[in-house]
């Protein structure tokens, strides 16, 4: 793991000791709404060839920042090594390793997380509950000439009380080999700056049920946490009482069979990518305001000017990726021999460092179609299950720094036991959590779905005995 050659990672007993306090959730929502008046990042669309500070002209081989830092948008030609698929697309090239980090402090109810009310230009609702630190190297080094990133000192690996420290991927369908250092550190409680607050982890997970409220990077970090639950979560109306027992096995389970299966899938589904100039992307066309696919599917690259408050700088311009539809992240769960299992897929994405990582049962980017007949069938299975089998159903945003209004419907659904299709595997949830100790094994969408699974339990009040009412059915895409 990153930065821990001579240090052991301290594992807390339980991050959550009781379910969410429903009386606090409205107060947290009001706090976020109050922040909207003084913290914002409002985007305005720009013509694609008129982005101050950027090289985005029609003849440019790539969209690059004048400083040579931050990120670029480059063209890629991708083909699978077996020759079955080939395509071209733009990708966000951000070689810097970002830092996604959350500070937690012990409390009577387990642990509380230090979150920030952060405004990003791509957020659908202005402000979301974001990690303590969410910054690229350029931002940490203040290449933008603006204010410093708060609380960086809490995550010095030489002095921090580290719970999680690993390197993880970002969306490999759009980002080219983007890596983030993911950290969770334990710290004494202190009075936070304006725009930050401590939120109990149980309450934060309960707020996952609110559309577009808990930031994608918060979910990505918490997905790496060593989740265990007290035995009391198996009683008093819990909808999946075997979850605490299954989680307890994460520290001692043998992940070698799963790792070997994933290695074989990487060999079977590997791909090759070469750089292509943006004007030469086959199947893509450029208009005055966007670079988009000729058939109108998937995503497009646009440009925005941002007016901001409560950020390191007050104005800037940048390209952004805008999906043309709503995506789906779906997770099928099942009781197999008294263990809660997740149906995971070996999910290939062209931008991943190692081609394939463990993904959720269904992973469909906005504007895209299912990547296989098996995934289409599994999507239909999840959507057709009765309401009482739906553990979680909310629309959650992707990060808003590079994505403009990118959202995925997140579903966690109990299903009957069935055979896993080729490229899929039933995994005890403890195995998936154990794999997250290592880098680049479980993708960002799967980490988000895993947190939604834990939130489906931790977000229930202790006294509830009837199923949680689900939102009205939404279209899948």
Coordinates of C-alpha atoms in Angstrom, one line a residue:
X1 CA 0.0 0.0 0.0
X2 CA 1.0 3.5 -0.7
X3 CA 3.3 5.2 1.9
X4 CA 3.1 2.5 4.5
X5 CA 6.3 0.5 4.1
X6 CA 7.2 0.9 7.8
X7 CA 3.8 1.5 9.4
X8 CA 0.8 -0.6 10.1
X9 CA -2.7 0.5 9.5
X10 CA -4.8 0.9 12.6
X11 CA -8.2 -0.8 12.4
X12 CA -10.9 0.6 14.6
X13 CA -13.4 -1.7 16.3
X14 CA -16.6 -0.5 14.6
X15 CA -17.0 2.7 12.6
X16 CA -20.7 2.6 13.3
X17 CA -22.2 1.5 16.6
X18 CA -25.8 2.6 16.1
X19 CA -28.1 3.4 13.3
X20 CA -28.8 6.8 11.9
X21 CA -30.3 9.5 14.2
X22 CA -33.3 10.6 12.1
X23 CA -33.7 13.8 14.1
X24 CA -30.3 15.0 12.9
X25 CA -30.7 14.5 9.2
X26 CA -33.0 17.5 8.6
X27 CA -30.5 19.7 10.6
X28 CA -27.7 18.5 8.3
X29 CA -29.8 19.2 5.2
X30 CA -30.5 22.7 6.5
X31 CA -26.8 23.3 7.1
X32 CA -26.0 22.3 3.5
X33 CA -28.8 24.6 2.2
X34 CA -27.4 27.5 4.2
X35 CA -23.9 27.0 2.7
X36 CA -25.4 27.4 -0.8
X37 CA -25.7 31.2 -0.3
X38 CA -21.9 31.6 0.3
X39 CA -20.3 28.7 -1.5
X40 CA -21.0 28.0 -5.1
X41 CA -19.4 27.2 -8.5
X42 CA -21.7 28.3 -11.3
X43 CA -20.8 27.2 -14.8
X44 CA -21.7 29.0 -18.0
X45 CA -21.2 27.3 -21.4
X46 CA -18.5 28.6 -23.7
X47 CA -17.7 28.1 -27.4
X48 CA -15.3 25.2 -27.6
X49 CA -12.7 27.2 -29.4
X50 CA -12.8 30.2 -27.0
X51 CA -11.7 28.9 -23.6
X52 CA -9.4 31.4 -21.8
X53 CA -6.2 29.7 -20.6
X54 CA -6.7 26.6 -22.7
X55 CA -5.6 25.4 -26.1
X56 CA -8.9 24.1 -27.7
X57 CA -8.7 25.3 -31.3
X58 CA -10.1 23.2 -34.1
X59 CA -6.7 22.0 -35.2
X60 CA -5.3 21.2 -31.7
X61 CA -4.4 17.6 -31.3
X62 CA -5.6 17.7 -27.7
X63 CA -7.2 20.2 -25.3
X64 CA -4.5 21.3 -22.9
X65 CA -4.0 24.0 -20.3
X66 CA -1.5 26.8 -21.0
X67 CA 0.5 25.9 -17.9
X68 CA 0.9 22.3 -19.0
X69 CA -0.6 21.2 -15.6
X70 CA -4.1 20.3 -14.4
X71 CA -5.4 17.9 -17.0
X72 CA -5.9 17.4 -20.8
X73 CA -8.4 15.9 -23.1
X74 CA -6.8 13.5 -25.6
X75 CA -8.0 11.1 -28.3
X76 CA -7.6 7.4 -27.9
X77 CA -8.1 4.5 -30.3
X78 CA -9.0 1.3 -28.4
X79 CA -9.2 -2.3 -29.5
X80 CA -9.6 -5.5 -27.5
X81 CA -6.7 -7.8 -27.9
X82 CA -9.1 -10.6 -29.2
X83 CA -10.1 -8.2 -32.0
X84 CA -13.8 -8.3 -31.2
X85 CA -14.2 -4.6 -30.5
X86 CA -12.5 -1.4 -31.6
X87 CA -13.5 2.2 -31.1
X88 CA -12.2 5.8 -30.7
X89 CA -13.0 8.3 -28.0
X90 CA -11.7 11.3 -26.1
X91 CA -10.4 10.7 -22.6
X92 CA -9.4 13.0 -19.7
X93 CA -5.7 12.7 -19.1
X94 CA -4.8 13.7 -15.6
X95 CA -1.5 12.0 -14.7
X96 CA -1.2 13.6 -11.3
X97 CA -2.2 11.4 -8.4
X98 CA -5.1 13.1 -6.6
X99 CA -5.7 13.0 -2.8
X100 CA -9.2 11.9 -1.6
X101 CA -9.1 11.9 2.2
X102 CA -11.5 11.9 5.1
X103 CA -10.7 12.6 8.8
X104 CA -12.7 10.7 11.3
X105 CA -13.0 11.1 15.1
X106 CA -14.3 8.6 17.7
X107 CA -17.8 9.3 19.2
X108 CA -20.4 7.6 21.3
X109 CA -22.0 6.3 18.1
X110 CA -18.9 5.0 16.5
X111 CA -17.0 7.6 14.4
X112 CA -17.9 11.0 12.9
X113 CA -16.4 12.2 9.5
X114 CA -15.2 15.7 8.8
X115 CA -17.0 16.6 5.5
X116 CA -17.0 19.8 3.6
X117 CA -19.9 21.5 1.8
X118 CA -18.1 21.8 -1.5
X119 CA -19.4 23.4 -4.6
X120 CA -18.2 22.0 -8.0
X121 CA -19.2 23.3 -11.4
X122 CA -20.6 20.0 -12.5
X123 CA -22.8 19.4 -9.4
X124 CA -26.5 19.1 -10.2
X125 CA -27.5 20.7 -6.9
X126 CA -24.7 23.2 -6.2
X127 CA -23.2 21.7 -3.0
X128 CA -22.6 18.1 -2.0
X129 CA -21.2 16.5 1.2
X130 CA -17.6 16.0 0.1
X131 CA -14.4 14.5 1.6
X132 CA -12.2 16.5 4.0
X133 CA -9.7 16.9 1.2
X134 CA -10.3 16.4 -2.4
X135 CA -7.5 17.8 -4.5
X136 CA -5.2 17.2 -7.4
X137 CA -1.4 17.7 -7.0
X138 CA -1.7 21.0 -9.0
X139 CA -4.3 22.3 -6.5
X140 CA -2.2 21.1 -3.5
X141 CA 0.8 22.9 -5.0
X142 CA -1.3 26.0 -5.8
X143 CA -0.5 26.1 -9.5
X144 CA -3.8 28.1 -9.8
X145 CA -2.3 30.9 -7.6
X146 CA -5.2 30.7 -5.2
X147 CA -5.8 29.9 -1.6
X148 CA -4.3 26.7 0.0
X149 CA -6.3 23.5 0.4
X150 CA -7.6 23.3 4.0
X151 CA -6.6 20.4 6.3
X152 CA -3.8 18.9 4.2
X153 CA -1.6 18.6 7.3
X154 CA -4.0 16.0 8.8
X155 CA -3.0 13.5 6.1
X156 CA 0.8 13.5 6.5
X157 CA 1.5 9.8 6.5
X158 CA 4.5 10.3 8.8
X159 CA 2.4 11.6 11.6
X160 CA -1.2 10.6 10.9
X161 CA -3.1 7.9 12.7
X162 CA -3.9 6.0 9.5
X163 CA -6.9 3.7 9.0
X164 CA -6.9 3.5 5.2
X165 CA -4.1 4.4 2.7
X166 CA -4.2 2.9 -0.8
X167 CA -4.3 4.0 -4.4
X168 CA -7.5 3.5 -6.3
X169 CA -8.8 4.2 -9.8
X170 CA -11.3 6.7 -11.0
X171 CA -13.9 6.3 -13.8
X172 CA -11.9 4.2 -16.3
X173 CA -14.4 4.8 -19.1
X174 CA -13.5 8.5 -19.3
X175 CA -10.3 9.0 -17.3
X176 CA -7.0 7.7 -18.7
X177 CA -5.2 5.8 -16.0
X178 CA -6.3 8.3 -13.3
X179 CA -5.2 7.3 -9.8
X180 CA -6.1 8.7 -6.4
X181 CA -4.5 8.2 -3.1
X182 CA -7.4 7.3 -0.8
X183 CA -6.9 8.0 2.9
X184 CA -8.9 7.8 6.1
X185 CA -7.2 9.0 9.2
X186 CA -8.2 9.2 12.9
X187 CA -7.9 12.5 14.7
X188 CA -9.1 14.1 17.9
X189 CA -12.2 16.2 17.5
X190 CA -11.8 19.9 16.9
X191 CA -13.9 22.9 15.9
X192 CA -13.9 22.9 12.1
X193 CA -13.7 25.9 9.7
X194 CA -16.7 27.4 8.1
X195 CA -18.0 25.1 5.4
X196 CA -16.9 21.9 7.2
X197 CA -18.6 19.9 9.9
X198 CA -18.5 16.6 11.7
X199 CA -21.2 14.1 10.7
X200 CA -21.7 10.7 12.3
X201 CA -20.9 8.0 9.7
X202 CA -24.3 6.4 10.4
X203 CA -26.0 9.7 9.5
X204 CA -23.8 10.3 6.5
X205 CA -24.7 6.8 5.1
X206 CA -28.4 7.5 5.8
X207 CA -28.1 10.7 3.7
X208 CA -27.1 8.5 0.7
X209 CA -30.8 8.0 0.3
X210 CA -31.1 11.7 -0.7
X211 CA -30.6 12.2 -4.5
X212 CA -27.3 14.0 -5.4
X213 CA -26.3 14.9 -1.8
X214 CA -23.3 12.7 -0.8
X215 CA -20.4 13.3 -3.2
X216 CA -19.0 10.6 -5.4
X217 CA -15.5 11.0 -3.9
X218 CA -17.0 10.6 -0.4
X219 CA -18.5 7.4 -1.5
X220 CA -15.3 6.3 -3.1
X221 CA -13.3 6.9 0.1
X222 CA -15.9 5.3 2.4
X223 CA -16.0 2.3 0.1
X224 CA -12.4 1.5 1.2
X225 CA -13.3 1.6 4.9
X226 CA -13.0 -1.5 7.1
X227 CA -16.7 -1.8 7.6
X228 CA -18.0 -4.0 10.4
X229 CA -21.3 -3.7 12.3
X230 CA -22.2 -4.6 15.9
X231 CA -24.4 -7.7 16.3
X232 CA -27.3 -5.5 17.2
X233 CA -27.6 -4.6 13.5
X234 CA -28.8 -8.2 12.9
X235 CA -31.9 -7.6 14.9
X236 CA -34.7 -5.1 15.4
X237 CA -36.0 -4.9 11.8
X238 CA -32.7 -5.2 9.8
X239 CA -33.5 -6.1 6.2
X240 CA -30.4 -8.1 5.7
X241 CA -29.5 -9.5 9.1
X242 CA -26.6 -11.7 7.7
X243 CA -24.6 -8.6 6.7
X244 CA -22.9 -8.0 10.1
X245 CA -21.8 -11.7 10.2
X246 CA -20.5 -11.6 6.7
X247 CA -18.6 -8.3 7.2
X248 CA -16.9 -9.8 10.3
X249 CA -15.0 -12.2 8.1
X250 CA -13.2 -9.6 6.0
X251 CA -10.0 -9.6 8.1
X252 CA -9.4 -13.4 7.8
X253 CA -10.9 -14.4 4.4
X254 CA -8.8 -15.9 1.7
X255 CA -9.0 -13.7 -1.4
X256 CA -6.6 -15.8 -3.5
X257 CA -9.3 -17.6 -5.5
X258 CA -11.0 -14.3 -6.3
X259 CA -7.6 -12.7 -7.2
X260 CA -6.8 -15.6 -9.6
X261 CA -10.2 -15.3 -11.2
X262 CA -9.7 -11.6 -11.7
X263 CA -6.2 -12.2 -13.2
X264 CA -7.7 -14.6 -15.7
X265 CA -10.4 -12.1 -16.7
X266 CA -7.7 -9.5 -17.2
X267 CA -5.9 -11.8 -19.6
X268 CA -9.2 -12.6 -21.4
X269 CA -10.5 -9.0 -21.7
X270 CA -7.3 -7.0 -22.1
X271 CA -7.2 -4.1 -24.5
X272 CA -4.7 -1.9 -26.3
X273 CA -5.0 1.9 -26.6
X274 CA -3.0 4.3 -28.8
X275 CA -3.1 8.1 -28.9
X276 CA -5.1 9.8 -31.7
X277 CA -5.4 13.5 -32.4
X278 CA -8.8 14.8 -31.5
X279 CA -9.6 16.0 -35.1
X280 CA -8.9 12.4 -36.3
X281 CA -11.4 10.6 -34.0
X282 CA -13.6 8.4 -36.2
X283 CA -17.2 8.5 -35.2
X284 CA -16.9 11.9 -33.5
X285 CA -17.7 15.4 -34.8
X286 CA -17.1 18.9 -33.5
X287 CA -19.7 21.7 -33.4
X288 CA -19.2 25.2 -32.0
X289 CA -20.0 24.2 -28.5
X290 CA -19.2 20.4 -28.2
X291 CA -17.2 17.4 -29.3
X292 CA -19.7 14.6 -29.5
X293 CA -20.4 11.2 -31.1
X294 CA -22.0 11.3 -34.5
X295 CA -24.9 9.1 -33.2
X296 CA -25.5 11.3 -30.2
X297 CA -24.9 8.6 -27.6
X298 CA -22.5 8.4 -24.6
X299 CA -21.0 11.7 -23.7
X300 CA -19.8 15.0 -25.1
X301 CA -16.9 17.3 -24.3
X302 CA -18.0 20.9 -23.6
X303 CA -16.4 24.0 -22.2
X304 CA -17.5 26.2 -19.3
X305 CA -16.6 29.4 -17.5
X306 CA -17.0 29.1 -13.7
X307 CA -17.9 31.9 -11.2
X308 CA -17.2 30.6 -7.7
X309 CA -17.2 31.4 -4.0
X310 CA -15.7 29.3 -1.2
X311 CA -13.2 27.7 -3.5
X312 CA -9.4 28.2 -3.8
X313 CA -10.0 30.6 -6.8
X314 CA -13.0 32.6 -7.7
X315 CA -13.1 32.2 -11.5
X316 CA -11.7 29.8 -14.1
X317 CA -12.5 28.1 -17.4
X318 CA -12.2 24.5 -18.3
X319 CA -13.4 21.6 -20.6
X320 CA -15.9 19.2 -19.0
X321 CA -17.4 15.8 -19.9
X322 CA -21.2 15.8 -20.1
X323 CA -23.1 12.5 -20.4
X324 CA -26.2 12.6 -22.5
X325 CA -28.3 10.4 -20.2
X326 CA -28.7 8.8 -16.8
X327 CA -26.4 5.9 -16.0
X328 CA -27.1 2.9 -13.8
X329 CA -25.0 1.3 -11.0
X330 CA -26.7 -1.9 -9.9
X331 CA -25.7 -4.5 -7.3
X332 CA -27.4 -7.8 -6.9
X333 CA -27.1 -9.4 -3.4
X334 CA -28.0 -12.8 -2.3
X335 CA -27.9 -15.1 0.8
X336 CA -25.6 -18.0 -0.2
X337 CA -25.1 -20.4 2.6
X338 CA -25.6 -17.8 5.4
X339 CA -23.2 -15.3 3.8
X340 CA -24.2 -12.2 2.0
X341 CA -22.8 -12.4 -1.5
X342 CA -22.5 -9.7 -4.2
X343 CA -22.7 -10.5 -7.9
X344 CA -19.6 -8.7 -9.2
X345 CA -18.4 -8.4 -12.8
X346 CA -14.9 -8.3 -14.2
X347 CA -15.4 -4.9 -15.7
X348 CA -13.1 -3.8 -18.6
X349 CA -12.6 0.0 -19.0
X350 CA -10.0 1.4 -21.4
X351 CA -8.6 3.9 -18.9
X352 CA -7.8 1.5 -16.1
X353 CA -4.2 0.9 -15.2
X354 CA -4.7 -2.9 -15.5
X355 CA -7.6 -3.0 -18.0
X356 CA -10.1 -4.8 -15.7
X357 CA -11.3 -4.3 -12.1
X358 CA -14.1 -5.7 -10.1
X359 CA -17.3 -3.8 -10.9
X360 CA -20.9 -3.9 -9.8
X361 CA -23.4 -6.3 -11.3
X362 CA -24.6 -3.5 -13.7
X363 CA -22.4 -0.6 -14.7
X364 CA -23.9 1.5 -17.5
X365 CA -22.6 5.0 -18.1
X366 CA -25.0 7.7 -19.0
X367 CA -26.1 7.6 -22.6
X368 CA -24.6 4.1 -23.1
X369 CA -26.2 0.7 -23.6
X370 CA -25.4 -2.4 -21.6
X371 CA -22.1 -3.8 -22.7
X372 CA -23.3 -7.4 -23.1
X373 CA -26.5 -9.5 -23.2
X374 CA -25.7 -10.8 -19.7
X375 CA -25.6 -7.2 -18.3
X376 CA -28.8 -6.4 -20.1
X377 CA -30.5 -9.4 -18.6
X378 CA -29.2 -8.6 -15.1
X379 CA -30.5 -5.0 -15.4
X380 CA -33.9 -6.3 -16.3
X381 CA -33.7 -8.7 -13.2
X382 CA -32.9 -5.8 -10.9
X383 CA -35.6 -3.5 -12.3
X384 CA -38.3 -6.3 -12.2
X385 CA -37.8 -7.3 -8.5
X386 CA -40.6 -6.4 -6.1
X387 CA -40.4 -3.3 -4.0
X388 CA -39.7 -5.3 -0.8
X389 CA -36.5 -6.7 -2.4
X390 CA -35.1 -3.2 -3.2
X391 CA -32.7 -2.3 -0.4
X392 CA -31.5 1.0 -2.0
X393 CA -32.7 3.2 -4.8
X394 CA -31.4 6.7 -5.3
X395 CA -29.9 8.9 -8.1
X396 CA -26.3 9.9 -7.1
X397 CA -23.9 12.2 -8.9
X398 CA -20.5 11.5 -10.3
X399 CA -17.8 14.0 -9.3
X400 CA -18.4 17.6 -10.5
X401 CA -14.9 18.7 -11.2
X402 CA -14.6 17.1 -14.6
X403 CA -18.2 15.8 -15.2
X404 CA -21.0 18.2 -15.9
X405 CA -24.3 16.9 -14.5
X406 CA -23.3 13.3 -14.6
X407 CA -25.7 11.0 -12.6
X408 CA -26.3 7.3 -12.1
X409 CA -29.3 5.6 -10.6
X410 CA -27.9 3.4 -7.8
X411 CA -29.8 0.1 -7.1
X412 CA -29.0 -2.5 -4.4
X413 CA -31.5 -5.4 -4.8
X414 CA -32.0 -8.8 -3.1
X415 CA -32.2 -11.6 -5.7
X416 CA -32.7 -15.3 -5.7
X417 CA -29.5 -17.5 -6.0
X418 CA -28.6 -18.1 -9.6
X419 CA -25.6 -19.1 -11.7
X420 CA -23.2 -16.3 -12.5
X421 CA -22.8 -15.6 -16.2
X422 CA -19.3 -15.7 -17.8
X423 CA -17.3 -12.7 -16.6
X424 CA -19.4 -12.4 -13.4
X425 CA -18.7 -14.0 -9.9
X426 CA -20.6 -14.3 -6.7
X427 CA -18.4 -12.9 -3.9
X428 CA -19.0 -12.7 -0.2
X429 CA -19.0 -9.0 0.7
X430 CA -16.1 -9.7 3.1
X431 CA -14.0 -10.8 0.1
X432 CA -14.7 -7.5 -1.7
X433 CA -13.8 -5.5 1.3
X434 CA -10.6 -7.5 1.8
X435 CA -9.6 -6.8 -1.9
X436 CA -9.9 -3.1 -1.2
X437 CA -6.8 -3.3 1.0
X438 CA -4.9 -3.6 -2.2
X439 CA -4.8 -1.0 -5.0
X440 CA -6.6 -1.1 -8.3
X441 CA -8.7 -4.2 -7.7
X442 CA -12.3 -2.7 -7.1
X443 CA -13.5 0.1 -9.3
X444 CA -15.1 3.4 -8.3
X445 CA -18.6 2.4 -9.2
X446 CA -18.4 -0.8 -7.1
X447 CA -17.0 1.1 -4.1
X448 CA -20.0 3.5 -4.5
X449 CA -22.4 0.5 -4.6
X450 CA -20.8 -1.1 -1.6
X451 CA -21.3 2.0 0.5
X452 CA -25.0 2.1 -0.6
X453 CA -25.3 -1.5 0.7
X454 CA -23.9 -0.5 4.1
X455 CA -26.1 2.6 4.0
X456 CA -29.2 0.5 3.4
X457 CA -28.6 -1.0 6.8
X458 CA -27.0 1.9 8.8
X459 CA -29.6 4.3 7.5
X460 CA -32.5 2.5 9.1
X461 CA -33.7 3.6 12.5
X462 CA -33.3 0.9 15.1
X463 CA -37.0 0.7 15.8
X464 CA -38.1 0.1 12.2
X465 CA -39.8 -3.3 11.7
X466 CA -41.5 -2.7 8.3
X467 CA -39.7 -2.3 4.9
X468 CA -38.3 1.2 4.2
X469 CA -40.6 2.9 1.6
X470 CA -38.8 3.1 -1.7
X471 CA -38.9 6.0 -4.1
X472 CA -41.3 5.8 -7.0
X473 CA -39.9 3.9 -10.0
X474 CA -37.5 5.8 -12.2
X475 CA -36.5 5.1 -15.7
X476 CA -33.2 3.2 -15.8
X477 CA -31.6 5.4 -18.3

